[in-house]
Coordinates of C-alpha atoms in Angstrom, one line a residue:
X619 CA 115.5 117.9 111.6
X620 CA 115.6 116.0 115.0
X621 CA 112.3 116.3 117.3
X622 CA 112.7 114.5 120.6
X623 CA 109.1 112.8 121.1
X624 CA 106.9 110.8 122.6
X625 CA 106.1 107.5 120.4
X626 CA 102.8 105.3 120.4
X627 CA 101.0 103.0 118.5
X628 CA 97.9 100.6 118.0
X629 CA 96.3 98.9 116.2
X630 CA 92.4 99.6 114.0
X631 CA 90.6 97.5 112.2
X632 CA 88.5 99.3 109.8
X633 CA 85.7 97.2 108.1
X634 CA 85.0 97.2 104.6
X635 CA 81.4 97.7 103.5
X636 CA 81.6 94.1 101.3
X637 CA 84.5 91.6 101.2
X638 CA 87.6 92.5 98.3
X639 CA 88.6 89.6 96.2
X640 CA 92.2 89.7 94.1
X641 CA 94.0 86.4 93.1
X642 CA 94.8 84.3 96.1
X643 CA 93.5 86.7 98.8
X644 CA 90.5 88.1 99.8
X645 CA 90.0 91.4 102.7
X646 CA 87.1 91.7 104.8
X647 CA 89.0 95.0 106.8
X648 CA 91.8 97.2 106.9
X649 CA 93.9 96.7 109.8
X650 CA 96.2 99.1 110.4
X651 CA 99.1 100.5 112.6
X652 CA 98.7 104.1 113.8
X653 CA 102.2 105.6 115.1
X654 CA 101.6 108.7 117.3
X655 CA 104.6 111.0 117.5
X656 CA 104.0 114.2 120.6
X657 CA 106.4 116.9 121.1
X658 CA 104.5 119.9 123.2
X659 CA 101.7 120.9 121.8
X660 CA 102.5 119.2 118.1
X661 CA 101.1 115.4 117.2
X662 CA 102.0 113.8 114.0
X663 CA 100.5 110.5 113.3
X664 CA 100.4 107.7 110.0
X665 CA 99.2 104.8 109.4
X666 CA 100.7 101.9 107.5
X667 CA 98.3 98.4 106.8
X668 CA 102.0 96.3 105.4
X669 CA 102.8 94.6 102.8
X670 CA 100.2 91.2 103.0
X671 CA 102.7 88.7 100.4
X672 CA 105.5 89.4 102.9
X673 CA 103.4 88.6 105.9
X674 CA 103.6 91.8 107.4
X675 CA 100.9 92.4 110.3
X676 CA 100.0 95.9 112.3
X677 CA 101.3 93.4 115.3
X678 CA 105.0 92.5 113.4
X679 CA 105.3 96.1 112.5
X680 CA 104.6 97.1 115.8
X681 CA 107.3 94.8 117.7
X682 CA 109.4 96.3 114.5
X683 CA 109.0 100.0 116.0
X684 CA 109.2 98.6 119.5
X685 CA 112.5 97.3 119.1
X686 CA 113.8 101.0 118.3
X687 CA 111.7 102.9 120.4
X688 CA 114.5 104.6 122.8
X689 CA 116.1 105.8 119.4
X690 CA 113.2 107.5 117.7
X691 CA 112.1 109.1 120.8
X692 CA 115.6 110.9 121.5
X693 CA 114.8 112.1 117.8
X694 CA 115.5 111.1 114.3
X695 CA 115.4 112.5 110.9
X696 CA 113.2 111.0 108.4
X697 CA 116.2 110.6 106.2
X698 CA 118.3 108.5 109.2
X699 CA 114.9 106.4 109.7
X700 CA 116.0 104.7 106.2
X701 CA 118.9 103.4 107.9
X702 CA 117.1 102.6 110.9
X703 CA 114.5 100.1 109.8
X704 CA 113.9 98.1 106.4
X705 CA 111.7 99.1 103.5
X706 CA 108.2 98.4 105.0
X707 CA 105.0 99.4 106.6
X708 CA 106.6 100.2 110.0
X709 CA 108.4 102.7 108.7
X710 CA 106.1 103.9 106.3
X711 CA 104.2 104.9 109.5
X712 CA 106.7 106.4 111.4
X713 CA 107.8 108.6 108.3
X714 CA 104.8 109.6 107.8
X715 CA 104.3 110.6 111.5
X716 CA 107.6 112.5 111.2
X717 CA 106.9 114.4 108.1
X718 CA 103.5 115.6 109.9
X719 CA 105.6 116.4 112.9
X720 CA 108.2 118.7 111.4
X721 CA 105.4 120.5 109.2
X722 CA 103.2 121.5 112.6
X723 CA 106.5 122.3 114.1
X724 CA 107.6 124.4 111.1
X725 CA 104.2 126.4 111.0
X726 CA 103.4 124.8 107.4
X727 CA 101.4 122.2 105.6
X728 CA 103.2 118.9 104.4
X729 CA 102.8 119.6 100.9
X730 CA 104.8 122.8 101.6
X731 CA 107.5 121.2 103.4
X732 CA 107.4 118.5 100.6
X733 CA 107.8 121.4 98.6
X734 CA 104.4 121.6 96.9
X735 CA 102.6 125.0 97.8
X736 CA 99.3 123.6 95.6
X737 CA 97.8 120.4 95.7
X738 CA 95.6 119.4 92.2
X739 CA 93.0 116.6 92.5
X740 CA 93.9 113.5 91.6
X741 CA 92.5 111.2 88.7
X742 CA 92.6 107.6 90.3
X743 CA 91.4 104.5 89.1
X744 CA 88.7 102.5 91.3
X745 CA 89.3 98.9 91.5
X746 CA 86.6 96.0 90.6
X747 CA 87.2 93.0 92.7
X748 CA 87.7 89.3 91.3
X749 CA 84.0 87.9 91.3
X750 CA 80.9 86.3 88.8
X751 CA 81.3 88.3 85.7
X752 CA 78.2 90.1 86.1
X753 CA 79.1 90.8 89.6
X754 CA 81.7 92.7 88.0
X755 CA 80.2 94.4 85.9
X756 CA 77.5 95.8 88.5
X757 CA 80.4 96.6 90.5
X758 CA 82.1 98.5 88.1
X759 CA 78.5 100.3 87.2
X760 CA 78.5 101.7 91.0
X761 CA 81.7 103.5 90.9
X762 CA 79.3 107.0 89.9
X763 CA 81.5 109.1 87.8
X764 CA 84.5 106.7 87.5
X765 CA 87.0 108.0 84.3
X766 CA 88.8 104.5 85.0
X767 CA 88.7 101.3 86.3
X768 CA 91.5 98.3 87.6
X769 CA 89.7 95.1 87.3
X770 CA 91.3 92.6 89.3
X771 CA 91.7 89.1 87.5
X772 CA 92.7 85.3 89.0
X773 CA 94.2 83.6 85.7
X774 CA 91.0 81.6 85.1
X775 CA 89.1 81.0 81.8
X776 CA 86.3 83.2 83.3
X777 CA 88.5 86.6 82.9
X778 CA 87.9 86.5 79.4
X779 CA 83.7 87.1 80.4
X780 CA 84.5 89.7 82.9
X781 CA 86.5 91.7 80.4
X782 CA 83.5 91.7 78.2
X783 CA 80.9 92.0 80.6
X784 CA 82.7 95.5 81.9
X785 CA 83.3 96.9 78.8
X786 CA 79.9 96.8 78.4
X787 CA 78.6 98.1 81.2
X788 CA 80.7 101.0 81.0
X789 CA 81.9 102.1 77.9
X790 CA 83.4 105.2 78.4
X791 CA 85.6 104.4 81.0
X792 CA 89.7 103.7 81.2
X793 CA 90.5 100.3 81.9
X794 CA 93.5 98.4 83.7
X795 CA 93.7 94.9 84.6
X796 CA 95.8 94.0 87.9
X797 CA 96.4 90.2 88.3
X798 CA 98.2 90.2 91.2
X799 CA 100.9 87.4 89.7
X800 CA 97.9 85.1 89.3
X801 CA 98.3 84.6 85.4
X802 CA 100.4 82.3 83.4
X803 CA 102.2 83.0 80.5
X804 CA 100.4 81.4 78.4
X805 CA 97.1 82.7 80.1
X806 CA 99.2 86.1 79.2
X807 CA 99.3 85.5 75.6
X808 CA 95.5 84.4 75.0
X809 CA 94.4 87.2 77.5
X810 CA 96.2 89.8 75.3
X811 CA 93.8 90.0 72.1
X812 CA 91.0 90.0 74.5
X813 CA 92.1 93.3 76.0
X814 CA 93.1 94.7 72.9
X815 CA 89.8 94.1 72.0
X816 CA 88.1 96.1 74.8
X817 CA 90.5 98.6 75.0
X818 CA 92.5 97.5 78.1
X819 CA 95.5 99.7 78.4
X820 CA 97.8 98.7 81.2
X821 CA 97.9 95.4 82.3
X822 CA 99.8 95.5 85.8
X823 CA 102.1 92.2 86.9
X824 CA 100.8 89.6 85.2
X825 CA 103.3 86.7 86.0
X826 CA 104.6 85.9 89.9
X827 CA 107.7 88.2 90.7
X828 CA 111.0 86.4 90.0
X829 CA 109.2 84.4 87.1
X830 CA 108.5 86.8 84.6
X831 CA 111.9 87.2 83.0
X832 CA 110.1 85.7 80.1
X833 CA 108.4 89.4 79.2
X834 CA 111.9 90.8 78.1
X835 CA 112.1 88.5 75.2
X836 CA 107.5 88.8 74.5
X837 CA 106.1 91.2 72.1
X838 CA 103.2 92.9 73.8
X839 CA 100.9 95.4 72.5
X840 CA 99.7 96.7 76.0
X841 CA 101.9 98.2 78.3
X842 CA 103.0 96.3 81.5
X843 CA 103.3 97.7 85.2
X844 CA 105.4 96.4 87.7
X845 CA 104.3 96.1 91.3
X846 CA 105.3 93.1 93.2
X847 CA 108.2 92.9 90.8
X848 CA 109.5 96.4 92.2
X849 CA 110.0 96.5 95.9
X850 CA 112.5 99.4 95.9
X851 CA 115.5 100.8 94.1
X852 CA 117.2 97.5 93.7
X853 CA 115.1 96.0 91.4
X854 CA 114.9 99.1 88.7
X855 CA 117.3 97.9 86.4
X856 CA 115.5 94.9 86.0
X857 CA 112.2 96.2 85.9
X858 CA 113.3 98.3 83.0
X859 CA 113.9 95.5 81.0
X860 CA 110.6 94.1 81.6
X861 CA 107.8 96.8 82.1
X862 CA 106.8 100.0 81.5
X863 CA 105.5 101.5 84.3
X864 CA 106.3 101.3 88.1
X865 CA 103.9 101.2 90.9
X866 CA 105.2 102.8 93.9
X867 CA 103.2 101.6 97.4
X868 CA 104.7 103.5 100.3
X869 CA 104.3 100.3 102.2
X870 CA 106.7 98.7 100.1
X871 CA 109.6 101.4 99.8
X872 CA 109.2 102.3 103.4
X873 CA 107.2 105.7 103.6
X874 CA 106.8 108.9 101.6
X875 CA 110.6 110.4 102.3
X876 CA 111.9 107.4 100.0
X877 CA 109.4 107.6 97.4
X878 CA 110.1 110.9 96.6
X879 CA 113.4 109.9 95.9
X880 CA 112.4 107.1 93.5
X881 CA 110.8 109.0 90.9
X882 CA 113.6 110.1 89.3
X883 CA 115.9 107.4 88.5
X884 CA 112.4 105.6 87.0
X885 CA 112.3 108.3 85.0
X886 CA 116.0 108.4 84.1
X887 CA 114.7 104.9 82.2
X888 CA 112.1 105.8 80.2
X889 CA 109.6 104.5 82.6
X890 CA 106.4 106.1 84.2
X891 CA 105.6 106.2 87.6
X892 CA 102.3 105.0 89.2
X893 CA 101.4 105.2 93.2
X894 CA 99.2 102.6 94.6
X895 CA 98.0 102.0 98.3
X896 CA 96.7 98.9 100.2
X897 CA 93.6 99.0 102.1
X898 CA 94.1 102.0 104.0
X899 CA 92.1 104.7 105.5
X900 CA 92.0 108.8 104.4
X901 CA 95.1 109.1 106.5
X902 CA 97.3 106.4 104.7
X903 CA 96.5 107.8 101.5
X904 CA 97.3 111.4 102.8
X905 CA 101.1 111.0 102.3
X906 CA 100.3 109.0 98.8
X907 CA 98.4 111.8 97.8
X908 CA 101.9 113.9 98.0
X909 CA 103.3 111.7 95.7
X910 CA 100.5 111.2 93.3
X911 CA 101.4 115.1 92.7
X912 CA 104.5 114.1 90.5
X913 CA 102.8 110.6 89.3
X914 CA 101.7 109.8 85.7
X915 CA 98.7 107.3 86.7
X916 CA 97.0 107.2 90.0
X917 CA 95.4 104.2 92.2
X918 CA 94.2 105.6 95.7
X919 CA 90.9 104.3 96.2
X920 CA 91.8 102.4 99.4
X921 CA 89.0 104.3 101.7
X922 CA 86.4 103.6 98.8
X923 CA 85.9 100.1 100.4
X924 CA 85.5 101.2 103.8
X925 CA 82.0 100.6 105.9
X926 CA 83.1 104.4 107.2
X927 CA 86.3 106.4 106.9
X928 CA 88.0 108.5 109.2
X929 CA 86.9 112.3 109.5
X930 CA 88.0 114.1 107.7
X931 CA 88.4 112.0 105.0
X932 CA 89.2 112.2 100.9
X933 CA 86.1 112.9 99.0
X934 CA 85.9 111.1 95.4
X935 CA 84.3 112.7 93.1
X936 CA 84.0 112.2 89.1
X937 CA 86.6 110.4 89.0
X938 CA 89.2 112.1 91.0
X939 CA 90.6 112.2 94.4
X940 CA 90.7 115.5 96.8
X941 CA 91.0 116.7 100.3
X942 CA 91.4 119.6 102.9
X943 CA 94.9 119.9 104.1
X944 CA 93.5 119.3 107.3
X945 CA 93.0 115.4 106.3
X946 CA 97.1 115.3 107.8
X947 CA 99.4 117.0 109.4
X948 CA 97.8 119.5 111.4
X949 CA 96.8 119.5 115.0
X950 CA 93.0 119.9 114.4
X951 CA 92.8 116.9 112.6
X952 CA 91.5 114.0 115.2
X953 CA 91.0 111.4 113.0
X954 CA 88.8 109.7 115.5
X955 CA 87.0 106.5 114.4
X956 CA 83.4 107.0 113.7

């Protein structure tokens, strides 16, 4: 479907209540694009913050959408915006402001027109930044109700504490570790007992993308996500050689039309499917949440970090992630910052 439109955008910065540590980076805000698409009475909007490691900004992505503006506003299908622009946050936003377009237009929610008439609550993991060990591990106290927990290590000697320290302060709960390519393989291999140990079971990129061909020939007693290692369709092959489980960011593929479409050859490999987010507000994770329906693990705790979210917003509670249908796609959704 085609909708002639009216396109705009800007830029938000969202603070978060307390700085966010991974390896190598650290987020004070969320600063995102918001694409607005009007046709009559309809308004479909997304929000896309980029993909940081390829040094996208809300201002690149914005002079991205610019440079096709005439095009999407004489209309364009969410399948020819694949062909348009490259996998990324710009058009991650713009799909997302189509897909809320056509379902306003159609008299229907999203999840409907995505072909889901019921959408379940979500188990998702809430992430524990790098910090102090005990830092940590009152950090990963606070997260009331939490089932799981991604802890977020650098590669130093001082992962092996924080491990320990948040196993002990919460016993019951799942845990991941994300390092964000900041380990080595050697760091690997003497991490790997540890987690064993405390019950770690998914350890997500370990090793820098393009330098981890190394884990088709290690044994490994954990299983190993992919997510800088997998950018889109590409790369699967490889990735199956090498991990387990993919983590599919509708930054990086380029919006929630083309995710959809990667589940099943992951599948088709033996390998499970996992949908993450970068710091995002309720309306980024609105499209995730769509594709979180058909995932096998869940990471959409982007708004948790936020000073304030948008109303409405997501609500977290014990552990799982749910919303109104009103959070996107429908007119009477403002979305107006607090």
């Amino acid at each position: 479907m085609t909708i002639p439109c009216k396109l705009s955008v800007r830029i938000e910065q969202w603070p978060l209540a307390t700085p966010f540590h991974i390896s190598g980076h650290t987020v004070d805000a969320a600063r995102v694009l918001v694409v607005s698409l009007r046709s009559g009475q309809h308004r479909g909007r997304g929000e896309a913050a980029g993909v940081y490691y390829r040094g996208e900004t809300p201002e690149g992505m914005a002079e991205q959408i610019a440079a096709v503006r005439p095009l999407i506003e004489r209309g364009i299908s969410r399948e020819a915006l694949i062909g348009l622009l490259p996998a990324g946050g710009a058009r991650n936003a713009l799909d997302a402001a189509l897909w809320s377009l056509a379902a306003q237009r159609c008299g229907m929610t999203v999840a409907r027109l995505a072909g889901r008439a019921r959408l379940r609550p979500l188990r998702t993991s809430f992430t524990v930044g790098v910090d102090a060990a005990p830092a940590m591990a009152e950090a990963a106290r606070g997260f009331e109700g939490a089932v799981a927990l991604k802890i977020k290590l650098d590669g130093s000697a001082t992962d092996v504490d924080r491990l320990v320290a948040i196993r002990a302060a919460c016993p019951g709960a799942a845990l991941s570790v994300d390092a964000n390519q900041g380990w080595t393989q050697e760091h690997m291999v003497r991490m790997l007992p540890v987690m064993q140990h405390v019950g770690v079971d998914l350890l997500e990129q370990p090793l820098p993308a393009g330098e981890d061909e190394c884990l088709e020939s290690m044994r490994y007693p954990i299983r190993l996500a992919a997510d800088e290692s997998f950018q889109d369709l590409d790369d699967l092959a490889t990735v199956a050689r090498r991990y387990d489980v993919v983590n599919v960011k509708l930054d990086k593929c380029g919006g929630l039309t083309r995710a959809l479409s990667l589940v099943a050859p992951i599948r088709e490999l033996g390998l499970s499917v996992m949908v993450g987010c970068m710091p995002c507000t309720s309306l980024g994770v609105a499209p995730a949440y769509i594709l979180g329906q058909q995932c096998d693990r869940v990471d959409l705790d982007g708004p948790c970090f936020l000073a304030e979210d948008r109303a409405p917003s997501f609500q977290y509670l014990n552990g799982y992630l749910q919303g109104p249908e009103s959070v996107w796609g429908r007119d009477d959704a403002p979305y107006e910052m607090h």
